[in-house]
Amino acid sequence: MPRKKILDLSVDWLSILDYEGNADKILEPALDNETLEKFYRTMVITRLFDDKALKLQRQGRMLTFGSCLGQEASQIGSAFAMKSDDWFFPAFREHGVQIARGIPMKLLYIYWMGSEDANLMLPHRNFTVAIPVSTQVLHAVGAALAAKIQKQNIASVVYFGDGATSEGDFHEGMNFAGVFKTPTVFVCQNNQYAISLPREKQTASKTLAQKALAYGFEGIQVDGNDVLAVYSATEAALLKAKSGGGPTLIECFTYRLGAHTTSDDPTRYRKKEEEEEWRKKDPIKRFRTYLEKKGIWNQSYEDKLLKEASEEIEKAVEEAEAYSPVVENMFKYVYAEITPDLKEQMDELLGFIAKRKR
Amino acid sequence: MPRKKILDLSVDWLSILDYEGNADKILEPALDNETLEKFYRTMVITRLFDDKALKLQRQGRMLTFGSCLGQEASQIGSAFAMKSDDWFFPAFREHGVQIARGIPMKLLYIYWMGSEDANLMLPHRNFTVAIPVSTQVLHAVGAALAAKIQKQNIASVVYFGDGATSEGDFHEGMNFAGVFKTPTVFVCQNNQYAISLPREKQTASKTLAQKALAYGFEGIQVDGNDVLAVYSATEAALLKAKSGGGPTLIECFTYRLGAHTTSDDPTRYRKKEEEEEWRKKDPIKRFRTYLEKKGIWNQSYEDKLLKEASEEIEKAVEEAEAYSPVVENMFKYVYAEITPDLKEQMDELLGFIAKRKR
Amino acid sequence: MAKLNMVQAINLALQEEMQKDPAVVVLGEDVGVDGGVFRVTEGLLDRFGSERVIDTPLAESGITGTAIGMAVSGLKPVAEIQFEGFSYMTIDQLAAHASRIRYRTRGRYHCPMVIRAPYGGGVKALEHHSEAVATFFIHIPGLKVVIPSSPYDAKGLLLSSIRDPDPVFYFEPKKLYRAFREEVPEGEYTVPLGEGKKLTEGNNVTVISWGAMVRVCEEALEKVKDISVELIDLRTLSPLDEKIIMNSVRKTGRCVIVHEEPKTLGFGGEIIARINEKAFLYLEAPVKRVTGYDIPVPLPKLEDIYLPDAEKVAQAIKETVHF
Amino acid sequence: MAKLNMVQAINLALQEEMQKDPAVVVLGEDVGVDGGVFRVTEGLLDRFGSERVIDTPLAESGITGTAIGMAVSGLKPVAEIQFEGFSYMTIDQLAAHASRIRYRTRGRYHCPMVIRAPYGGGVKALEHHSEAVATFFIHIPGLKVVIPSSPYDAKGLLLSSIRDPDPVFYFEPKKLYRAFREEVPEGEYTVPLGEGKKLTEGNNVTVISWGAMVRVCEEALEKVKDISVELIDLRTLSPLDEKIIMNSVRKTGRCVIVHEEPKTLGFGGEIIARINEKAFLYLEAPVKRVTGYDIPVPLPKLEDIYLPDAEKVAQAIKETVHF
Ligand SMILES: Cc1ncc(C[n+]2csc(CCOP(=O)(O)OP(=O)(O)O)c2C)c(N)n1
Ligand SMILES: Cc1ncc(C[n+]2csc(CCOP(=O)(O)OP(=O)(O)O)c2C)c(N)n1
Ligand SMILES: [Mg+2]
Ligand SMILES: [Mg+2]
C-alpha cells in the first residue's frame, strides 16, 4: 500500500557500423550489394544537390535554403526502409528523403526557387514540405489512421527535428498515434540544434526517444550517422506498424554540419571545434569505408558517380531555371472552382499585368 | 556499440491511509489535530457547497456546474500544502481548492451564477478559473518563472484533469517547466473521465505520472482519495520546487462520482456498478475513520459542523443572489482606459437600456 | 416528411451521408459513446462503428490536423470542435494547411473536410461557450464558412459541405439547436454553398444577417410592419453571395446588417465595404450595423443586453429608413 | 542623435527600456545567444543576462502563455514570435486569456505584455514568412495592435507598447527592417498608441495605410503629383484613430485604403464601414481598396505581383479622384 515503484521504463540505443567499416555481425541487415550501392549513391547525390543549392542561393538564384549536410545517413537509411506506397511527410530539410523517394530534383529546385507549381507530390504519397514546425506530425497520424480505416497495409513516416518535439502539435500527434495505434513511424532527426538553441535547452529529458514513453509506445535512440542502424530501426518500426503493433519514435542522433539555413551564422552559437568533432563522423565517409571493405566502392566508382550525379544536377538546375510560374495558378487552385470574388481579383491583376506590358 | 539499454526510468505510487483508518507509520505526515480537523472541515464544506450548487442549478438559479464530488481529498490535500503566497491556477472544478484558499463562497457562487464581477482573485494569488482545458498550465509556468526571476521563494500549483494532458498547452508548459526548472507543481486530478472519454482512451500510457519523464522531471502517482498521501506528495513537491529542484507532476488517482457537469448524463458512458465501487472509496468517509480513531471526530462534532457549514453556505447563496452585475463593467475593464470606440458603444447600450426602462 | 429541430436535421444529414458514402467519418471529443454534448452525433457510433465514429483525445489542433491527414488520404472527415470558443486552436492547422493543400499542390491533392462547431450566444452558457468567431475563419483564403439558420438549411448545407471538395467550417447556432422545428425531407436534397436566401421581399430596406440573428431579425420585422423589408439570410459567409446583396441594395438603397460577432472586423464591415464598392450610387443612407460589442462576450447575467435583439434591430431599421 | 534603421531603432528601445525598468524581460526563440534571426535582440543577452533574455524552446503557444503568467506576476514580458506566419498558434492564449485578464478580474489583475513579430511580404522569404495577419488580432477585444512604418515611430511605439498596461501585438514590417535610416533620438520619447499620423496634407483624396505599405503609398504619390493627397499612416490599428480618418475624409470626400492583408476582412473593410457610418454625407466617390488578394501569399516568384505596388495605388488614387 505505501510508496512503491509501479512502472519500469527504458530506452535503447542502436548502432551497427563502426568507423573502421565493420558492422555488428548480429545486427547487420541482410542487404544485397545493389541496395547498399543505392544507399551510397543517394547519399552522395543528396550532398551534391544540397551543395549546389547553397551555391545557387549565394548567387541569388534561390530562396533561403536549409542544408542537410551531415544528416544523410538519417535521411537515406530511413527513406529506403519505406515502400513507395507508404506515406512520407517531411519537414523542410528532408532533401535526401525526397530524392530517395524519387521526387525529380528539378521540382525540388523549382520549389526552393520560389514557386508552388513544383509541389506535385510526385511520384506518390510524398507530401509537400511543412514550414511551420511540427504541424506535419498530425497529418502523418491522420494519414495512418485513414490507412487503418481503409484497410490498406501501409504506414506513414514523418520527419521532424529535435526542436519540433517542443511544439503542441508533436504532442497531440504522438498521443493520437498511441491511442489509435496508428501505423506511424516518427523519425526525429536530432541534429543537436534548433537554429541556435542546443538540444539540452530544448528539453530537459535525457533523450528525445524517451518522449514516446509518455504516449505508451516505444522510443529508440539510433546512431543517426550510421545508415545501417537507421535503416534497420526504421524497417523494424515499419514492420511493427504494418502488423498492427502501433507507432514507434526513432531518434536519429546526428548533427547539422552546416548552418541552419543560408540566413544563419552558426559561429554565433557554437564552437568550430564542436563542428570539427562531428565532421570526423561524416556518415558518407563512414559508410564508404564499409563498402570499400565489401568491395563495392573504389575510387573509380566514386569518380564515375560524382560525374554522373553532377551532370544530373546541372540538368535539373537548368530545367528549373527555365521554368516560369503561371500567374493564373495563384487564383485557380484556391478552391476547386474559382469563386466570383477570385475571378474578379484575378481579372483585375491580369489587367494590371497586361497594361504594364504595353 | 550495438543495441543496449541506455536509460532506466520509473514511476512510484504513494498511498498512506487505508480504509480502516490506519496510516502507514513511516509515511504518515506529522500534522497536529487542528490541521487534520481543518482538512476534514474543508472537505465537508466543499461537499456541501458543491451539492448546493447542483440544487441551485436544477432550480435554474445557476449556470452549468461541474461538481467535484469524490475529488475532495485530491483538492484539499494539495491545497493545504500550499502557502498563501504560492500561486494557485485552477481549471474549473477546483471548488475545494478555492474554498481552502479562502476565496469567499459568495464570490464563487456569483461567478457560477453568471457574472465576472466576482473574479477578484481574492484573497491572494488565486487565479480565475480556466474554462479552455489546459491553457492555465502555461500561466502557472510563467508565474513560477517570474518568481524565479524576481527571487521570490514561492511556487505555483496548477490543477488540471486527465483529459487536459492531451492538449498541446500541457505539453508546452511541462517542457518549459523542465527546461527552466521552474518551481511548479502540476496536480493532475485523474478522475478517470474527460466528459465521456475514459482514461484508457485519453492516452495509451499506463500512468499519467510517467508523462513527466518526457520532460526530464519526476512524476508520481498518488492515491487521490487519500488526503494524507496527496498532502504529503504536494508538500514534498513544493519543498523541492522552492529549494531549486524544479517541477513535479503529481497524478492524483481518483474518481468523479458525479456527472461531468449538470448538462451531462454519465449513464450514457459508464456503468452504475463502477460508480458504486468508487463510492465505497469515498475520501471523506475514509478520512473520517482515521480521525475517529484519533479522537478528533465524533457524531456530535459532525452534527455541529454540518449545521455551521450549511448556515455559512445559505448565507453565501443569499448574498450571491442579491448581487446584480454592473453593466458598465463590460466596457470599463477591456482596457485600462476606455477607448473612444468602447465609450461610444457603451453610451449606445446605456441609451437602449434607459429607453427600455421608460 | 418529419418536423425536425436543427439538432435532428444535422444528425439526419450525418446519418444519410455516412450511409451513402463510406469515405465519411466523424471524429471529435465525445462524439461517439456520448453522442456529442448536444447529441448531434447521437446514434452514429451504434450504426457505423468505432472506425467511422471516433472519440478522440482532448486536443483541438490534434483533431484538425488529423482530419487533414485523413482528407488527403481519401476520406471525408467531419470533425467536431465541442464549442466555438475552442476553435482558436484549429486556426493554425486550417490557415497553414487545410486551406492551402489544393493551392500548394496545384490541384493534385485537396482537403475535403468539414469542421463543425456549435456557435454563438443566447443559451446562458459558460465562458468561451457563447462566442461568435466567424471572422477568424472567413479571413482564411481557401476555407469556406457556413452558418445555417434553420433545420432545413442545416441539413442541406451540411450535405453540401461534406460533398464539397474543399475544407468547410460549418458553424451551428446553438441557440437554434432546439428552438423550433420545420419540415425536413428525408433523403437527397442539398442547399448549395455560396448562395444566400431572401426570406422576405421588400423595397424600403435590405436587412442582412446569418445564423441565430436571422431569427432576431424576423422578430424585429414584427415591430416595423409599416416598413417593407427585404430580409436576406446569407447562409454561407465564404464564399460570399455578393449578387443577392447588390441586387437587393440597388433596389432598396438602404441596408442594415445584423450579427452577433463583435463590431470591429465583424463580417458586417466587409459587407459594407462591398456595398460601398459596388452599389455606392444607389445608397440613400449609411449602412447600419447592429452587432456584438467589441468586448469579450459577457457571462450570462449580462448576455442578453450584449446580444443584438429585436428592439435594437427595429430601431436600426427605422433610423436607416428615416435617414 | 544617430541615423538608425528599424532593426536598430527597435533594439535601442529594448536596450533603453530594459535598462530603465527591471520588470522588462525578453523571451522567444533564438532571441538570446543568436540575437534573433533578424538581430533585433542583438546584444541584450550580454547586457542583461539570461534571466531577462530568455531563449525558449520552440513553442509559440508556450511562449505566449508563459508570458501571460509572467505578466500577471508583475513582469513586463516582451515576447518574440519568430515570424508572423507562426502567430496563429498564439491566438488562443491571446483571445482566451491575455486580452481578458483585466476584464475577467474587473481590473484587479492586468496583463502588460508585448508580442513582437516580423510582419508581411516583400523580402522573398519562404512560405509562411510573408503573411499579413493583423485581422486576427485586431478582432480580439482587449488586445492592441501596432504596426510602425519608420525607425522613429518603431522606437516610440515600442516604448509605448511596453509601458502600456494591456497586451499589445507589435508587428514589425520586415521589408522596412533595413530599408532606410532616419534620425532616432536616444533616450526618452514615445509615440502614443491609438494615434495616426498625417504624412502629407492634401485636399483631393485621403490615402490610408500602415506598415510597409505606407512606403508604397509614398512612392505612388510621386506618380500622381497633380493630385493633392492626404496620406495617413495609422500606426496603431487597435484602438483605431477614427478622428484622424474622419477629419480627413470629411475634408477630401474621397479615400483610398492600401494594405497588404487579404482583401476580405482586411482592416480596410472595417475602415470603409466606419467612413460609411460617420462621413457618409461627405463621400463623393466609393472608397477604394488596394490590398493583397484573397489567396495564400504566393511564393516569391509571384510575390511582387501579389503585393500592392505604387502603380496599383496610383491607379486607385486616380480612379477615386476622377470618379
Ligand atoms: C512553428 C514555427 N516556429 C518557428 C519556426 C522558425 N524555425 C524554422 S526551423 C526552426 C528550428 C527547427 O529546429 P528543429 O526542429 O530541430 O529542425 P532543424 O532545423 O534542426 O532541422 C525554427 C525555429 C517555424 N518554421 N515554425
Ligand atoms: C480546449 C477545450 N476543449 C474542450 C472543452 C470542453 N470540455 C470541458 S471539460 C472537458 C473534459 C475535461 O476533462 P479533464 O481534463 O479530465 O477534467 P475533468 O472534467 O475530468 O475534471 C471538455 C472536453 C474545453 N473546455 N476546452
Ligand atoms: Mg534540429
Ligand atoms: Mg477527468
Short mmCIF file of N, CA, C and O in Angstrom, two decimals, chain D residues 51-124:
data_model
loop_
_atom_site.label_atom_id
_atom_site.label_comp_id
_atom_site.label_asym_id
_atom_site.label_seq_id
_atom_site.Cartn_x
_atom_site.Cartn_y
_atom_site.Cartn_z
N GLU D 51 18.58 35.67 -17.29
CA GLU D 51 17.31 35.68 -16.57
C GLU D 51 16.34 36.68 -17.17
O GLU D 51 15.14 36.60 -16.97
N ARG D 52 16.87 37.64 -17.91
CA ARG D 52 16.00 38.65 -18.51
C ARG D 52 15.93 38.54 -20.03
O ARG D 52 15.13 39.24 -20.67
N VAL D 53 16.78 37.71 -20.59
CA VAL D 53 16.74 37.50 -22.04
C VAL D 53 16.74 35.99 -22.24
O VAL D 53 17.76 35.33 -22.13
N ILE D 54 15.56 35.47 -22.51
CA ILE D 54 15.33 34.03 -22.35
C ILE D 54 15.12 33.34 -23.68
O ILE D 54 14.15 33.60 -24.39
N ASP D 55 16.07 32.47 -24.01
CA ASP D 55 15.90 31.60 -25.18
C ASP D 55 14.92 30.49 -24.81
O ASP D 55 15.21 29.67 -23.94
N THR D 56 13.80 30.44 -25.48
CA THR D 56 12.79 29.43 -25.12
C THR D 56 12.85 28.24 -26.08
O THR D 56 13.35 28.36 -27.19
N PRO D 57 12.29 27.13 -25.66
CA PRO D 57 12.03 26.04 -26.61
C PRO D 57 11.09 26.51 -27.72
O PRO D 57 10.50 27.59 -27.63
N LEU D 58 10.95 25.68 -28.70
CA LEU D 58 10.21 26.02 -29.92
C LEU D 58 8.70 25.78 -29.72
O LEU D 58 8.21 24.68 -29.98
N ALA D 59 7.99 26.79 -29.26
CA ALA D 59 6.57 26.59 -28.94
C ALA D 59 5.90 27.95 -28.79
O ALA D 59 6.10 28.64 -27.80
N GLU D 60 5.10 28.30 -29.78
CA GLU D 60 4.53 29.65 -29.81
C GLU D 60 3.41 29.85 -28.80
O GLU D 60 3.30 30.91 -28.18
N SER D 61 2.55 28.86 -28.66
CA SER D 61 1.52 28.99 -27.63
C SER D 61 2.20 29.01 -26.27
O SER D 61 1.82 29.76 -25.37
N GLY D 62 3.24 28.20 -26.14
CA GLY D 62 4.02 28.16 -24.91
C GLY D 62 4.62 29.50 -24.55
O GLY D 62 4.57 29.95 -23.40
N ILE D 63 5.20 30.15 -25.52
CA ILE D 63 5.80 31.46 -25.28
C ILE D 63 4.71 32.45 -24.83
O ILE D 63 4.89 33.20 -23.86
N THR D 64 3.60 32.42 -25.51
CA THR D 64 2.52 33.36 -25.21
C THR D 64 1.94 33.12 -23.83
O THR D 64 1.78 34.05 -23.03
N GLY D 65 1.61 31.88 -23.55
CA GLY D 65 1.00 31.56 -22.26
C GLY D 65 1.96 31.79 -21.10
O GLY D 65 1.56 32.24 -20.02
N THR D 66 3.22 31.50 -21.33
CA THR D 66 4.23 31.75 -20.29
C THR D 66 4.34 33.26 -20.03
O THR D 66 4.42 33.71 -18.88
N ALA D 67 4.33 34.02 -21.09
CA ALA D 67 4.38 35.48 -20.94
C ALA D 67 3.19 35.99 -20.14
O ALA D 67 3.32 36.90 -19.32
N ILE D 68 2.04 35.38 -20.35
CA ILE D 68 0.86 35.79 -19.59
C ILE D 68 1.10 35.57 -18.09
O ILE D 68 0.85 36.45 -17.26
N GLY D 69 1.59 34.39 -17.76
CA GLY D 69 1.88 34.10 -16.35
C GLY D 69 2.88 35.07 -15.77
O GLY D 69 2.80 35.48 -14.60
N MET D 70 3.86 35.45 -16.57
CA MET D 70 4.85 36.42 -16.11
C MET D 70 4.22 37.79 -15.92
O MET D 70 4.51 38.50 -14.94
N ALA D 71 3.37 38.16 -16.85
CA ALA D 71 2.77 39.49 -16.79
C ALA D 71 1.86 39.65 -15.57
O ALA D 71 1.88 40.69 -14.92
N VAL D 72 1.09 38.63 -15.26
CA VAL D 72 0.23 38.77 -14.09
C VAL D 72 1.05 38.74 -12.79
O VAL D 72 0.54 39.09 -11.73
N SER D 73 2.29 38.32 -12.91
CA SER D 73 3.17 38.28 -11.74
C SER D 73 4.00 39.54 -11.59
O SER D 73 4.92 39.58 -10.77
N GLY D 74 3.75 40.53 -12.40
CA GLY D 74 4.44 41.79 -12.21
C GLY D 74 5.59 42.07 -13.16
O GLY D 74 6.20 43.13 -13.09
N LEU D 75 5.89 41.14 -14.05
CA LEU D 75 6.91 41.43 -15.05
C LEU D 75 6.25 42.07 -16.28
O LEU D 75 5.02 42.11 -16.39
N LYS D 76 7.09 42.58 -17.15
CA LYS D 76 6.58 43.11 -18.43
C LYS D 76 7.25 42.36 -19.56
O LYS D 76 8.21 42.86 -20.17
N PRO D 77 6.79 41.17 -19.87
CA PRO D 77 7.45 40.37 -20.89
C PRO D 77 7.28 40.97 -22.29
O PRO D 77 6.21 41.46 -22.64
N VAL D 78 8.37 40.92 -23.04
CA VAL D 78 8.32 41.26 -24.46
C VAL D 78 8.70 39.98 -25.19
O VAL D 78 9.86 39.58 -25.21
N ALA D 79 7.71 39.31 -25.73
CA ALA D 79 7.93 38.01 -26.35
C ALA D 79 8.06 38.16 -27.86
O ALA D 79 7.37 38.99 -28.46
N GLU D 80 8.96 37.40 -28.43
CA GLU D 80 9.08 37.42 -29.89
C GLU D 80 8.50 36.16 -30.49
O GLU D 80 8.79 35.05 -30.02
N ILE D 81 7.69 36.33 -31.50
CA ILE D 81 7.29 35.20 -32.35
C ILE D 81 8.10 35.36 -33.62
O ILE D 81 8.14 36.43 -34.22
N GLN D 82 8.79 34.29 -33.99
CA GLN D 82 9.87 34.45 -34.97
C GLN D 82 9.39 34.97 -36.33
O GLN D 82 10.08 35.75 -36.98
N PHE D 83 8.21 34.52 -36.75
CA PHE D 83 7.60 35.06 -37.96
C PHE D 83 6.09 35.12 -37.75
O PHE D 83 5.53 34.27 -37.06
N GLU D 84 5.49 36.10 -38.38
CA GLU D 84 4.05 36.27 -38.22
C GLU D 84 3.27 35.03 -38.64
O GLU D 84 2.19 34.77 -38.12
N GLY D 85 3.83 34.25 -39.56
CA GLY D 85 3.14 33.06 -40.04
C GLY D 85 2.98 32.00 -38.95
O GLY D 85 2.25 31.03 -39.13
N PHE D 86 3.68 32.19 -37.85
CA PHE D 86 3.52 31.24 -36.74
C PHE D 86 2.75 31.88 -35.58
O PHE D 86 2.70 31.33 -34.48
N SER D 87 2.15 33.02 -35.86
CA SER D 87 1.40 33.71 -34.82
C SER D 87 0.01 33.11 -34.64
O SER D 87 -0.65 33.39 -33.64
N TYR D 88 -0.43 32.29 -35.58
CA TYR D 88 -1.74 31.64 -35.41
C TYR D 88 -1.79 30.87 -34.09
O TYR D 88 -2.82 30.75 -33.46
N MET D 89 -0.64 30.33 -33.72
CA MET D 89 -0.59 29.49 -32.52
C MET D 89 -0.66 30.32 -31.23
O MET D 89 -0.75 29.77 -30.15
N THR D 90 -0.60 31.63 -31.38
CA THR D 90 -0.72 32.50 -30.20
C THR D 90 -2.17 32.94 -29.98
O THR D 90 -2.50 33.49 -28.94
N ILE D 91 -3.01 32.72 -30.98
CA ILE D 91 -4.35 33.31 -30.94
C ILE D 91 -5.14 32.81 -29.74
O ILE D 91 -5.79 33.58 -29.04
N ASP D 92 -5.08 31.52 -29.49
CA ASP D 92 -5.89 31.00 -28.38
C ASP D 92 -5.50 31.66 -27.06
O ASP D 92 -6.36 32.15 -26.33
N GLN D 93 -4.24 31.67 -26.75
CA GLN D 93 -3.80 32.26 -25.48
C GLN D 93 -4.13 33.76 -25.45
O GLN D 93 -4.47 34.30 -24.39
N LEU D 94 -4.01 34.43 -26.58
CA LEU D 94 -4.30 35.86 -26.58
C LEU D 94 -5.80 36.14 -26.47
O LEU D 94 -6.22 36.99 -25.68
N ALA D 95 -6.58 35.41 -27.25
CA ALA D 95 -8.02 35.68 -27.28
C ALA D 95 -8.71 35.15 -26.02
O ALA D 95 -9.63 35.78 -25.50
N ALA D 96 -8.28 34.00 -25.55
CA ALA D 96 -8.97 33.40 -24.41
C ALA D 96 -8.44 33.94 -23.09
O ALA D 96 -9.15 33.90 -22.08
N HIS D 97 -7.23 34.45 -23.07
CA HIS D 97 -6.65 34.84 -21.78
C HIS D 97 -6.05 36.25 -21.73
O HIS D 97 -6.58 37.12 -21.06
N ALA D 98 -4.94 36.47 -22.44
CA ALA D 98 -4.23 37.74 -22.28
C ALA D 98 -5.19 38.93 -22.37
O ALA D 98 -5.16 39.85 -21.54
N SER D 99 -6.05 38.89 -23.36
CA SER D 99 -6.92 40.03 -23.64
C SER D 99 -8.06 40.16 -22.63
O SER D 99 -8.80 41.14 -22.66
N ARG D 100 -8.22 39.18 -21.76
CA ARG D 100 -9.39 39.19 -20.87
C ARG D 100 -9.04 39.26 -19.40
O ARG D 100 -9.95 39.20 -18.56
N ILE D 101 -7.80 39.32 -19.08
CA ILE D 101 -7.46 39.24 -17.65
C ILE D 101 -7.97 40.46 -16.90
O ILE D 101 -8.57 40.36 -15.84
N ARG D 102 -7.79 41.62 -17.50
CA ARG D 102 -8.34 42.82 -16.86
C ARG D 102 -9.86 42.71 -16.76
O ARG D 102 -10.45 42.96 -15.71
N TYR D 103 -10.47 42.34 -17.85
CA TYR D 103 -11.93 42.25 -17.94
C TYR D 103 -12.47 41.24 -16.94
O TYR D 103 -13.43 41.50 -16.21
N ARG D 104 -11.84 40.09 -16.89
CA ARG D 104 -12.35 39.00 -16.06
C ARG D 104 -12.14 39.27 -14.57
O ARG D 104 -12.80 38.67 -13.73
N THR D 105 -11.15 40.08 -14.26
CA THR D 105 -10.90 40.33 -12.83
C THR D 105 -11.33 41.74 -12.45
O THR D 105 -10.99 42.23 -11.38
N ARG D 106 -12.05 42.38 -13.34
CA ARG D 106 -12.53 43.73 -13.07
C ARG D 106 -11.41 44.62 -12.59
O ARG D 106 -11.52 45.34 -11.59
N GLY D 107 -10.30 44.50 -13.29
CA GLY D 107 -9.20 45.41 -13.06
C GLY D 107 -8.27 45.04 -11.91
O GLY D 107 -7.27 45.73 -11.69
N ARG D 108 -8.57 43.97 -11.21
CA ARG D 108 -7.67 43.59 -10.10
C ARG D 108 -6.33 43.09 -10.64
O ARG D 108 -5.30 43.28 -10.00
N TYR D 109 -6.35 42.42 -11.78
CA TYR D 109 -5.12 42.00 -12.42
C TYR D 109 -5.13 42.51 -13.85
O TYR D 109 -6.19 42.79 -14.41
N HIS D 110 -3.97 42.66 -14.40
CA HIS D 110 -3.92 43.01 -15.82
C HIS D 110 -2.72 42.32 -16.44
O HIS D 110 -1.97 41.62 -15.76
N CYS D 111 -2.55 42.53 -17.72
CA CYS D 111 -1.59 41.70 -18.44
C CYS D 111 -0.71 42.54 -19.36
O CYS D 111 -0.92 42.57 -20.58
N PRO D 112 0.27 43.21 -18.76
CA PRO D 112 1.11 44.11 -19.56
C PRO D 112 2.18 43.35 -20.32
O PRO D 112 3.28 43.16 -19.83
N MET D 113 1.86 42.89 -21.50
CA MET D 113 2.86 42.15 -22.28
C MET D 113 2.85 42.61 -23.73
O MET D 113 1.85 43.14 -24.22
N VAL D 114 3.97 42.42 -24.37
CA VAL D 114 4.08 42.75 -25.79
C VAL D 114 4.48 41.49 -26.53
O VAL D 114 5.35 40.75 -26.07
N ILE D 115 3.81 41.23 -27.64
CA ILE D 115 4.31 40.19 -28.55
C ILE D 115 4.82 40.93 -29.77
O ILE D 115 4.11 41.75 -30.35
N ARG D 116 6.06 40.68 -30.11
CA ARG D 116 6.63 41.26 -31.33
C ARG D 116 6.74 40.16 -32.38
O ARG D 116 7.09 39.03 -32.07
N ALA D 117 6.48 40.53 -33.63
CA ALA D 117 6.74 39.58 -34.71
C ALA D 117 7.03 40.35 -35.99
O ALA D 117 6.40 41.38 -36.24
N PRO D 118 7.98 39.84 -36.78
CA PRO D 118 8.19 40.41 -38.11
C PRO D 118 6.91 40.21 -38.91
O PRO D 118 6.16 39.26 -38.65
N TYR D 119 6.69 41.09 -39.85
CA TYR D 119 5.37 41.14 -40.49
C TYR D 119 5.46 41.36 -41.99
O TYR D 119 6.19 42.23 -42.46
N GLY D 120 4.67 40.58 -42.72
CA GLY D 120 4.38 40.91 -44.11
C GLY D 120 5.43 40.52 -45.12
O GLY D 120 6.46 39.93 -44.81
N GLY D 121 5.14 40.89 -46.36
CA GLY D 121 5.90 40.39 -47.50
C GLY D 121 6.97 41.33 -48.01
O GLY D 121 7.32 42.31 -47.37
N GLY D 122 7.47 40.94 -49.16
CA GLY D 122 8.39 41.82 -49.86
C GLY D 122 9.86 41.52 -49.66
O GLY D 122 10.71 42.26 -50.15
N VAL D 123 10.17 40.43 -48.96
CA VAL D 123 11.60 40.12 -48.79
C VAL D 123 11.97 38.76 -49.38
O VAL D 123 13.01 38.21 -49.06
N LYS D 124 11.09 38.24 -50.23
CA LYS D 124 11.39 36.98 -50.92
C LYS D 124 11.71 35.87 -49.93
O LYS D 124 12.74 35.20 -50.02
#
